[in-house]
Coordinates of C-alpha atoms and ligand atoms in Angstrom, one line a residue:
Chain A
M260 CA 80.1 71.5 125.8
D261 CA 77.7 70.5 123.7
D262 CA 74.7 73.2 124.0
I263 CA 77.9 76.3 124.2
K264 CA 76.1 79.6 124.5
V265 CA 77.6 81.7 121.4
D266 CA 77.2 85.2 121.6
L267 CA 78.6 85.8 118.4
E268 CA 79.6 84.3 115.4
L269 CA 82.5 84.9 112.6
D270 CA 83.1 83.5 110.1
L271 CA 86.5 84.1 109.1
K272 CA 86.5 81.2 105.7
G273 CA 88.9 82.0 103.2
L274 CA 90.7 84.6 104.8
L275 CA 94.7 83.8 105.3
C276 CA 96.9 84.5 108.3
P277 CA 96.8 87.0 109.8
L278 CA 93.2 88.3 109.3
P279 CA 91.6 85.0 111.3
M280 CA 93.2 86.5 114.2
V281 CA 93.5 89.7 113.8
R282 CA 89.6 89.6 113.5
V283 CA 88.8 87.4 116.8
S284 CA 90.8 90.3 118.3
Q285 CA 88.7 92.6 116.7
N286 CA 85.2 91.3 118.1
I287 CA 86.3 90.3 121.0
S288 CA 84.8 93.3 122.8
K289 CA 81.7 92.9 121.3
V290 CA 81.4 89.6 123.2
P291 CA 81.2 90.5 127.4
V292 CA 83.7 88.9 129.8
G293 CA 82.5 85.3 130.1
G294 CA 81.1 85.6 126.6
V295 CA 82.2 83.4 123.7
I296 CA 82.5 83.8 120.1
R297 CA 82.3 80.8 117.4
A298 CA 84.9 81.6 114.6
T299 CA 85.0 79.5 112.0
A300 CA 88.1 79.7 110.1
T301 CA 90.0 77.2 106.8
D302 CA 93.6 78.7 106.7
P303 CA 95.5 76.1 108.6
G304 CA 97.8 78.2 110.0
S305 CA 94.8 79.7 112.1
L306 CA 95.6 76.7 114.3
A307 CA 98.2 78.3 116.1
D308 CA 97.6 81.3 115.7
I309 CA 94.2 81.8 117.2
P310 CA 95.3 79.1 120.4
S311 CA 99.0 81.5 120.7
W312 CA 96.5 84.7 120.2
A313 CA 93.8 83.1 122.9
R314 CA 97.0 82.0 126.0
S315 CA 99.0 85.6 125.2
T316 CA 96.0 87.6 125.8
G317 CA 94.7 85.7 128.6
N318 CA 91.3 84.1 126.9
E319 CA 90.8 80.7 126.5
I320 CA 90.0 78.5 123.7
I321 CA 87.0 76.5 125.1
K322 CA 86.5 74.0 122.5
Q323 CA 87.5 73.3 118.8
E324 CA 86.4 71.3 115.9
Q325 CA 86.7 70.5 112.4
E326 CA 84.3 69.7 109.7
G327 CA 85.8 69.5 106.2
S328 CA 87.8 72.2 105.6
N329 CA 86.2 74.3 108.3
L330 CA 88.4 75.0 111.8
I331 CA 86.4 75.8 114.5
Y332 CA 86.9 77.3 117.5
Y333 CA 84.9 78.7 120.7
I334 CA 86.7 81.4 121.6
K335 CA 85.7 83.0 125.1
R336 CA 86.5 86.1 126.6
I337 CA 88.4 85.7 130.3
K338 CA 89.1 89.8 130.7
Chain B
M833 CA 114.6 114.4 140.6
T834 CA 110.6 114.4 140.6
P835 CA 109.1 111.4 138.9
E836 CA 108.2 113.4 135.4
A837 CA 111.6 114.7 135.2
N838 CA 113.1 110.2 135.8
A839 CA 110.3 109.3 133.6
R840 CA 111.9 112.1 130.6
A841 CA 115.4 111.1 131.9
E842 CA 114.5 107.4 131.0
L843 CA 113.1 108.4 127.7
L844 CA 115.9 110.6 126.5
Q845 CA 118.5 108.1 127.7
L846 CA 116.4 105.7 125.3
I847 CA 116.6 108.0 122.3
D848 CA 119.9 109.0 122.5
S849 CA 121.1 105.3 122.7
K850 CA 119.5 104.8 118.9
M851 CA 121.3 107.9 118.0
N852 CA 124.0 106.1 115.9
R853 CA 126.0 108.5 113.6
T854 CA 123.9 107.6 110.6
L855 CA 120.7 108.6 112.7
K856 CA 122.2 111.9 113.7
Y857 CA 123.3 112.3 110.0
Y858 CA 119.9 111.7 109.0
L859 CA 118.4 114.7 111.8
D860 CA 121.0 116.7 110.9
T861 CA 121.2 117.0 107.6
C862 CA 117.6 117.8 106.2
V863 CA 116.8 120.9 104.2
R864 CA 113.3 121.3 104.1
C865 CA 113.4 120.9 100.1
A866 CA 110.0 118.8 100.4
I867 CA 111.4 116.7 96.9
C868 CA 110.2 114.0 98.9
K869 CA 106.8 115.2 99.4
D870 CA 106.2 114.0 96.2
A871 CA 107.5 110.4 96.8
C872 CA 105.4 109.5 99.2
H873 CA 102.1 107.6 98.4
Q874 CA 100.1 108.3 101.4
Y875 CA 101.4 112.3 101.3
V876 CA 100.5 112.4 97.4
A877 CA 96.9 110.4 98.0
T878 CA 95.9 112.4 100.6
G879 CA 97.7 115.7 101.2
D880 CA 98.0 115.6 104.4
V881 CA 101.3 117.0 106.4
L882 CA 101.1 114.2 109.1
Y883 CA 102.4 112.1 105.8
L884 CA 104.9 114.4 104.4
P885 CA 107.9 112.4 105.0
A886 CA 110.1 115.3 106.4
Y887 CA 107.5 116.4 108.7
R888 CA 107.3 111.8 110.0
A889 CA 110.9 112.2 111.3
E890 CA 110.3 116.8 111.7
L891 CA 108.7 115.3 115.1
I892 CA 111.6 113.1 116.3
R893 CA 113.9 115.5 115.0
R894 CA 112.3 118.2 117.5
I895 CA 113.4 116.5 120.8
Y896 CA 116.5 115.7 119.9
K897 CA 117.5 119.3 118.6
K898 CA 115.5 120.6 122.1
Y899 CA 117.9 117.9 124.3
M900 CA 120.8 116.8 122.0
T901 CA 122.8 119.3 120.3
G902 CA 124.0 122.4 121.4
S903 CA 122.3 124.6 119.3
G904 CA 118.8 123.3 120.7
R905 CA 120.0 123.5 124.1
L906 CA 120.0 127.0 124.1
L907 CA 117.5 127.9 121.6
P908 CA 114.8 125.6 121.8
K909 CA 112.2 127.4 120.6
L910 CA 113.7 128.6 117.4
F911 CA 114.1 124.5 117.0
E912 CA 110.1 123.7 118.1
G913 CA 111.5 122.0 120.5
R914 CA 109.6 119.2 122.1
D915 CA 109.2 116.9 125.1
P916 CA 109.3 113.3 124.7
E917 CA 106.8 112.8 126.8
D918 CA 104.3 115.6 125.0
D919 CA 101.0 113.7 124.6
V920 CA 100.1 116.2 121.7
L921 CA 103.7 115.0 119.9
L922 CA 103.0 111.1 120.7
D923 CA 99.6 111.3 119.3
E924 CA 100.7 112.2 116.6
L925 CA 104.3 110.3 116.3
Y926 CA 101.8 107.3 116.4
K927 CA 99.3 107.7 113.6
T928 CA 102.4 108.8 111.3
T929 CA 104.7 106.1 112.7
Y930 CA 102.6 102.8 112.5
A931 CA 101.4 104.8 109.2
C932 CA 103.9 104.4 107.3
T933 CA 104.5 101.0 105.3
S934 CA 108.8 101.4 105.8
C935 CA 108.8 101.5 101.7
R936 CA 111.7 103.9 101.5
R937 CA 110.8 105.3 98.3
C938 CA 111.5 108.8 99.9
M939 CA 114.8 107.9 100.6
F940 CA 115.3 106.8 96.9
W941 CA 113.6 110.3 96.1
C942 CA 115.9 112.7 98.6
P943 CA 118.8 114.0 97.8
F944 CA 120.6 113.1 101.2
S945 CA 119.4 109.7 101.4
I946 CA 117.5 110.2 104.7
D947 CA 115.6 107.0 105.5
T948 CA 112.8 108.2 106.9
S949 CA 111.8 104.2 108.5
W950 CA 115.1 104.7 110.2
V951 CA 114.1 107.4 111.7
L952 CA 110.7 106.0 112.6
A953 CA 111.9 103.1 114.2
V954 CA 113.6 105.1 117.1
A955 CA 109.4 107.1 117.2
K956 CA 108.6 103.5 118.0
A957 CA 110.6 102.7 120.3
L958 CA 109.8 105.7 122.0
L959 CA 105.9 105.2 121.5
L960 CA 106.8 101.1 123.3
A961 CA 108.4 103.2 126.3
T962 CA 105.3 105.4 126.8
G963 CA 102.7 102.2 126.2
R964 CA 101.6 103.4 122.9
G965 CA 102.8 100.6 120.4
S966 CA 100.2 99.5 117.9
E967 CA 98.2 97.0 120.2
I968 CA 97.1 94.6 117.3
L969 CA 101.0 93.8 116.2
T970 CA 101.3 94.2 120.3
Q971 CA 99.1 90.9 119.8
L972 CA 100.4 89.4 116.6
A973 CA 104.2 89.6 118.3
D974 CA 103.0 87.7 121.9
S975 CA 101.2 85.0 119.9
A976 CA 104.1 84.2 117.4
I977 CA 106.3 83.9 120.5
D978 CA 103.2 82.2 121.9
K979 CA 103.5 79.7 119.2
G980 CA 107.7 79.2 119.2
K981 CA 107.5 78.5 122.9
N982 CA 104.9 75.8 122.6
I983 CA 105.0 74.3 119.0
D984 CA 105.2 71.4 120.2
L985 CA 100.9 71.5 120.7
Y986 CA 100.6 72.4 117.0
T987 CA 103.0 70.6 114.8
G988 CA 100.4 67.3 115.2
V989 CA 97.1 69.1 114.2
I990 CA 98.2 71.4 111.5
R991 CA 100.7 68.2 109.9
E992 CA 96.8 66.2 109.9
V993 CA 95.5 69.5 108.4
L994 CA 98.0 69.7 105.6
K995 CA 97.2 65.9 104.7
G996 CA 94.8 67.3 102.4
S997 CA 97.3 69.4 100.5
E998 CA 100.3 66.7 100.3
E999 CA 97.2 64.3 98.2
E1000 CA 96.9 67.2 96.0
M1001 CA 100.5 67.7 95.5
R1002 CA 100.7 63.6 94.5
R1003 CA 97.7 64.4 92.2
I1004 CA 99.7 67.3 90.1
V1005 CA 103.0 65.5 90.3
Q1006 CA 101.4 61.7 89.6
D1007 CA 103.8 60.8 92.2
P1008 CA 101.7 58.3 95.2
S1009 CA 105.5 58.7 97.5
A1010 CA 105.3 62.8 97.5
G1011 CA 104.7 64.9 99.9
F1012 CA 105.8 67.6 102.7
V1013 CA 109.5 66.8 104.3
Y1014 CA 109.2 67.3 107.8
D1015 CA 112.3 67.5 110.8
K1016 CA 114.1 66.4 107.9
Q1017 CA 117.9 66.3 109.6
G1018 CA 121.3 68.2 107.3
A1019 CA 118.5 68.7 103.9
D1020 CA 119.8 70.9 101.6
V1021 CA 117.2 73.5 102.2
L1022 CA 114.5 74.4 105.1
Y1023 CA 111.9 76.5 103.3
V1024 CA 110.2 79.1 105.5
A1025 CA 106.7 79.3 104.3
L1026 CA 103.9 81.1 105.8
A1027 CA 100.7 79.9 108.0
G1028 CA 98.5 78.2 105.9
T1029 CA 98.8 75.5 103.1
H1030 CA 99.1 78.5 100.1
T1031 CA 102.9 78.9 100.4
I1032 CA 103.2 75.4 100.9
L1033 CA 101.7 73.2 98.6
P1034 CA 103.1 75.3 95.4
A1035 CA 106.8 75.5 96.7
A1036 CA 106.8 71.9 97.4
I1037 CA 105.1 70.8 93.7
V1038 CA 108.6 73.0 92.8
F1039 CA 110.6 71.3 95.1
H1040 CA 109.6 67.7 94.3
Q1041 CA 109.7 68.8 90.1
A1042 CA 113.4 70.3 91.1
G1043 CA 114.7 67.5 92.5
E1044 CA 115.3 69.7 95.6
D1045 CA 116.3 68.0 99.1
W1046 CA 114.0 70.1 101.2
T1047 CA 112.3 70.4 104.6
L1048 CA 109.7 72.3 106.1
S1049 CA 110.0 75.3 108.5
S1050 CA 107.8 74.6 111.4
F1051 CA 107.5 78.1 111.8
E1052 CA 106.5 81.4 109.3
G1053 CA 108.5 83.8 108.4
S1054 CA 106.0 86.8 109.1
N1055 CA 107.2 89.0 111.8
Y1056 CA 104.7 91.4 113.7
G1057 CA 108.0 92.5 116.1
Y1058 CA 109.6 94.0 113.1
F1059 CA 106.2 96.3 112.3
L1060 CA 105.7 96.9 115.8
G1061 CA 109.2 98.2 116.3
D1062 CA 110.1 96.0 119.3
T1063 CA 113.8 94.8 118.3
V1064 CA 113.0 91.9 121.8
K1065 CA 110.1 90.2 120.0
A1066 CA 111.3 91.1 116.6
K1067 CA 114.8 88.7 117.3
A1068 CA 113.0 86.2 119.1
I1069 CA 110.5 85.2 116.2
A1070 CA 113.1 85.3 113.7
Q1071 CA 115.0 83.5 116.1
R1072 CA 112.6 80.4 116.0
I1073 CA 114.0 79.8 112.3
V1074 CA 117.6 80.3 113.5
D1075 CA 117.8 77.6 115.8
E1076 CA 115.6 75.6 113.5
A1077 CA 118.0 75.7 111.1
K1078 CA 121.0 75.1 113.6
T1079 CA 119.4 72.0 114.7
L1080 CA 118.4 70.4 111.1
G1081 CA 122.0 71.1 110.1
V1082 CA 120.6 72.9 106.9
K1083 CA 122.8 74.2 104.4
E1084 CA 120.4 77.0 102.7
I1085 CA 117.0 79.2 104.5
V1086 CA 115.2 80.0 102.3
M1087 CA 112.3 82.3 102.2
S1088 CA 108.6 82.0 100.4
E1089 CA 107.0 85.1 99.2
C1090 CA 107.1 87.5 101.9
G1091 CA 108.6 90.6 101.1
H1092 CA 109.7 91.5 105.1
A1093 CA 110.4 88.3 105.8
H1094 CA 113.4 88.9 103.6
R1095 CA 114.7 91.5 105.0
V1096 CA 114.4 90.0 109.0
M1097 CA 116.2 87.3 107.8
R1098 CA 118.9 88.9 105.7
D1099 CA 119.9 92.3 106.9
F1100 CA 118.3 92.7 110.7
Y1101 CA 118.6 89.3 112.6
R1102 CA 122.2 89.8 112.5
M1103 CA 122.0 93.0 113.9
W1104 CA 119.8 92.3 116.4
A1105 CA 121.8 89.4 117.6
K1106 CA 124.3 90.0 116.8
E1107 CA 125.9 86.8 115.3
E1108 CA 125.5 85.7 111.3
L1109 CA 123.0 83.2 110.3
P1110 CA 123.6 79.4 110.9
A1111 CA 123.1 79.5 107.0
P1112 CA 122.7 81.9 104.0
M1113 CA 119.2 83.0 103.1
V1114 CA 118.1 82.5 99.4
S1115 CA 114.8 84.0 98.5
I1116 CA 112.6 81.6 96.9
L1117 CA 112.6 83.3 93.9
S1118 CA 116.6 83.1 93.1
K1119 CA 115.7 79.3 94.0
V1120 CA 113.1 79.1 91.1
D1121 CA 114.5 81.4 88.6
G1122 CA 117.5 79.0 88.9
Y1123 CA 115.6 75.6 88.9
I1124 CA 113.9 77.3 85.2
K1125 CA 117.6 78.7 84.5
D1126 CA 119.5 74.9 84.5
G1127 CA 116.7 73.1 83.4
R1128 CA 115.7 71.0 87.0
I1129 CA 112.2 72.5 86.4
K1130 CA 110.2 73.3 82.6
V1131 CA 107.6 75.4 82.3
T1132 CA 105.4 75.7 79.2
P1133 CA 106.7 79.1 77.5
G1134 CA 104.0 81.8 77.0
K1135 CA 101.4 78.9 78.8
I1136 CA 99.6 81.7 80.2
T1137 CA 98.0 84.0 78.1
E1138 CA 96.2 86.4 79.7
P1139 CA 98.2 89.8 79.9
V1140 CA 100.5 89.4 83.5
T1141 CA 101.5 92.6 85.4
Y1142 CA 104.2 92.3 88.5
H1143 CA 104.3 94.4 91.3
D1144 CA 107.6 94.5 92.7
P1145 CA 107.4 94.6 96.7
C1146 CA 109.1 97.3 98.3
Q1147 CA 110.9 94.6 100.9
I1148 CA 111.5 92.2 98.3
G1149 CA 112.5 95.1 95.5
R1150 CA 114.0 98.4 96.6
N1151 CA 115.3 97.3 99.4
F1152 CA 116.5 93.8 99.0
G1153 CA 117.0 94.2 95.7
L1154 CA 115.2 91.5 93.6
F1155 CA 113.8 93.1 90.0
E1156 CA 115.1 90.4 87.3
E1157 CA 115.1 87.4 89.0
P1158 CA 110.8 87.3 89.7
R1159 CA 110.4 88.8 86.4
N1160 CA 112.6 85.8 84.7
V1161 CA 110.3 83.5 86.0
V1162 CA 107.1 85.6 85.5
R1163 CA 108.0 85.9 81.8
A1164 CA 108.7 82.1 81.6
T1165 CA 105.4 81.6 82.1
C1166 CA 103.3 84.2 80.1
S1167 CA 102.6 85.3 76.8
D1168 CA 102.1 88.5 77.5
F1169 CA 103.9 90.1 80.2
R1170 CA 102.9 94.2 80.8
D1171 CA 105.2 96.1 83.3
M1172 CA 103.7 98.7 85.6
T1173 CA 104.9 102.5 85.0
P1174 CA 106.5 103.4 87.3
N1175 CA 108.8 99.9 87.8
R1176 CA 111.8 98.4 89.7
Q1177 CA 113.0 101.4 92.0
K1178 CA 110.7 103.6 91.3
Q1179 CA 107.6 101.5 91.6
W1180 CA 104.9 102.8 94.1
C1181 CA 104.0 101.3 97.1
C1182 CA 101.1 98.8 96.7
G1183 CA 99.9 100.8 100.6
G1184 CA 99.8 97.9 102.5
G1185 CA 103.3 97.6 103.8
G1186 CA 104.5 98.1 107.4
G1187 CA 102.0 96.1 109.2
L1188 CA 98.8 97.9 107.4
V1189 CA 96.8 95.3 106.3
A1190 CA 96.4 93.6 109.5
E1191 CA 95.7 97.6 111.4
T1192 CA 92.2 98.2 110.9
E1193 CA 92.7 101.8 112.4
F1194 CA 94.6 102.7 109.8
D1195 CA 92.2 101.3 106.7
D1196 CA 91.5 104.7 105.6
V1197 CA 94.7 105.6 104.7
R1198 CA 95.2 101.9 103.3
L1199 CA 92.9 102.3 101.0
K1200 CA 93.1 106.3 99.4
S1201 CA 97.1 105.7 99.0
G1202 CA 96.3 102.4 97.5
R1203 CA 94.8 104.4 94.6
L1204 CA 98.4 105.0 92.7
K1205 CA 99.2 101.4 92.8
A1206 CA 95.6 100.5 91.5
D1207 CA 96.1 103.4 88.6
Q1208 CA 99.5 101.5 87.5
I1209 CA 97.7 98.7 87.5
K1210 CA 94.9 99.6 85.6
A1211 CA 96.9 101.3 82.6
T1212 CA 98.7 97.9 81.7
G1213 CA 94.9 96.5 81.3
A1214 CA 96.5 93.6 83.0
K1215 CA 94.1 90.7 83.4
I1216 CA 96.6 88.9 86.2
L1217 CA 98.8 91.0 89.2
V1218 CA 101.6 89.0 90.5
T1219 CA 103.7 89.7 93.7
P1220 CA 105.9 88.4 96.2
C1221 CA 104.7 89.5 98.9
E1222 CA 101.5 88.0 101.2
N1223 CA 101.0 92.0 102.5
C1224 CA 101.2 93.2 99.0
R1225 CA 98.9 90.6 97.4
L1226 CA 96.2 91.3 100.5
Q1227 CA 96.3 95.0 99.9
I1228 CA 96.0 94.7 96.2
E1229 CA 93.1 92.0 97.0
S1230 CA 91.9 94.9 98.8
L1231 CA 92.4 97.0 96.0
N1232 CA 90.7 95.3 93.9
D1233 CA 87.3 95.2 95.3
H1234 CA 87.5 99.4 96.9
Y1235 CA 88.6 100.6 93.1
D1236 CA 87.2 97.3 90.8
L1237 CA 90.2 96.4 89.1
G1238 CA 89.5 93.3 88.0
V1239 CA 92.6 91.5 88.0
R1240 CA 93.3 87.8 89.6
V1241 CA 95.8 88.4 92.3
S1242 CA 98.9 85.7 92.4
A1243 CA 102.0 84.7 93.5
V1244 CA 104.7 83.8 91.7
L1245 CA 105.0 80.5 92.2
D1246 CA 100.9 79.8 91.2
L1247 CA 102.0 80.8 88.1
V1248 CA 104.9 78.6 87.9
V1249 CA 102.9 75.6 89.1
E1250 CA 100.4 76.9 85.8
A1251 CA 102.7 76.2 83.9
I1252 CA 104.3 73.7 85.0
E1253 CA 105.8 70.7 82.8
I1254 CA 105.1 67.6 84.9
K1255 CA 108.0 65.0 84.7
P1256 CA 106.8 61.7 86.4
R1257 CA 109.5 61.2 89.5
Ligands
LIG2452 S1 113.7 115.0 100.5 FE1 115.5 114.6 102.1 S2 115.9 116.8 102.4 FE2 114.3 117.2 101.5 S3 113.0 117.4 102.9 FE3 113.1 115.6 102.3 S4 114.0 114.3 104.0 FE4 114.7 116.4 104.2
LIG2453 S1 109.1 104.7 103.8 FE1 107.1 105.4 102.1 S2 105.3 105.5 103.4 FE2 106.7 105.7 105.1 S3 107.6 108.0 104.5 FE3 108.7 107.3 103.2 S4 107.6 107.1 101.2 FE4 106.5 107.9 103.1

């Protein structure tokens, strides 16, 4: 898990909901199927928004972590 | 019937099911006087006929006339009759419908009070039925519904992250026992914030100082099902809050600074659900105005000395009727308040409503049409722009960069917290 290959970094720090989720949605097609976006947000609203977006669009959060106020999501494109 | 004829019949049935007396009045009455052209910020800023309010409605009118009126059935060409599955019409309808911010400024100007945004609700139903609904608005609505179904997965982690904000609250109110209140049975107020802490912390400080008996909703007020035009999804999103209010047995549902959420909860939920809210919905702006008037909180008069201007969000001002309450609150905190011209019912839409701030495909018209608001803000010479709607704030932040306005964009409650005189409890 620690050496996840990241295909695209998204800096979503400072963006308020729904923009973190919107940016993830806009960028998911930029990675290949099976590829991973690492998105770093600071809005606590993203804690529900990004995982529920992933579930309802059939994508997957393979790892989620917090570093200080940074909320980091590893989002795998499934389809 | 051929499959094509069947599909058309289904679409016509859908349109017909939406055609109540008011809508028929709108479609039958327009005299093409074009007065509305000067009312729509998108048409004024671009001159593109696609954004002319009467033309937006005309696209639906052409289907209605051809299939639902005697004269149109007889002489479809005369009315430029169109079919509901016509790709060219649907493409055009998509661009004009999802660009509309539902500000209803055109309705205010129209001599017959034709509500173009209501006609476009039919257009949205048609677009959804033909698989052409806005993709990003669909995703936002679906994820809100998913959150509702799986809320237990999120509350723990969100509340953990909000602990930092609770710490800040304790520091500001100088009360080590203060904090956010969750799941409080029988609380007077269910406060519905937006996702994130920026609409929670200021309200929590104000509630603490007012001695309010409150509890925080697990759900955000925003409703992308409404922007999408999918009333089933919109109802499901609003239902999360209604069910929570019922379970907790609260006395009031207090809505945070979010424009469309005000209208969804007060005006639309009862239409979609065919039931009243379990408790009255009150705006946080009215609450805070009342707290100041009743002396439940005290703000230092004129504490904010930089010039301040106020933007009336369409969904809170023109379409909900709150003009003076937010102004009272803002005026109480600052020494140099400058209203924009025009304001109140006649104010210009900021250009970001209707879900546009999330729909990047409309960035061009969003920024161009925001020029009118940008010019208004500049003309005041204000250094602080305050507005009680998240969409408006996001849009005006974006206008701030684009048009180099040099203002600080603030919510109303942020100013209150800046000016509040803390009484230790
Ligand atoms: S102002 Fe009213 S009647 Fe005149 S063109 Fe516009 S919608 Fe039609
Ligand atoms: S509701 Fe607003 S954006 Fe839509 S057509 Fe009317 S004036 Fe234009």
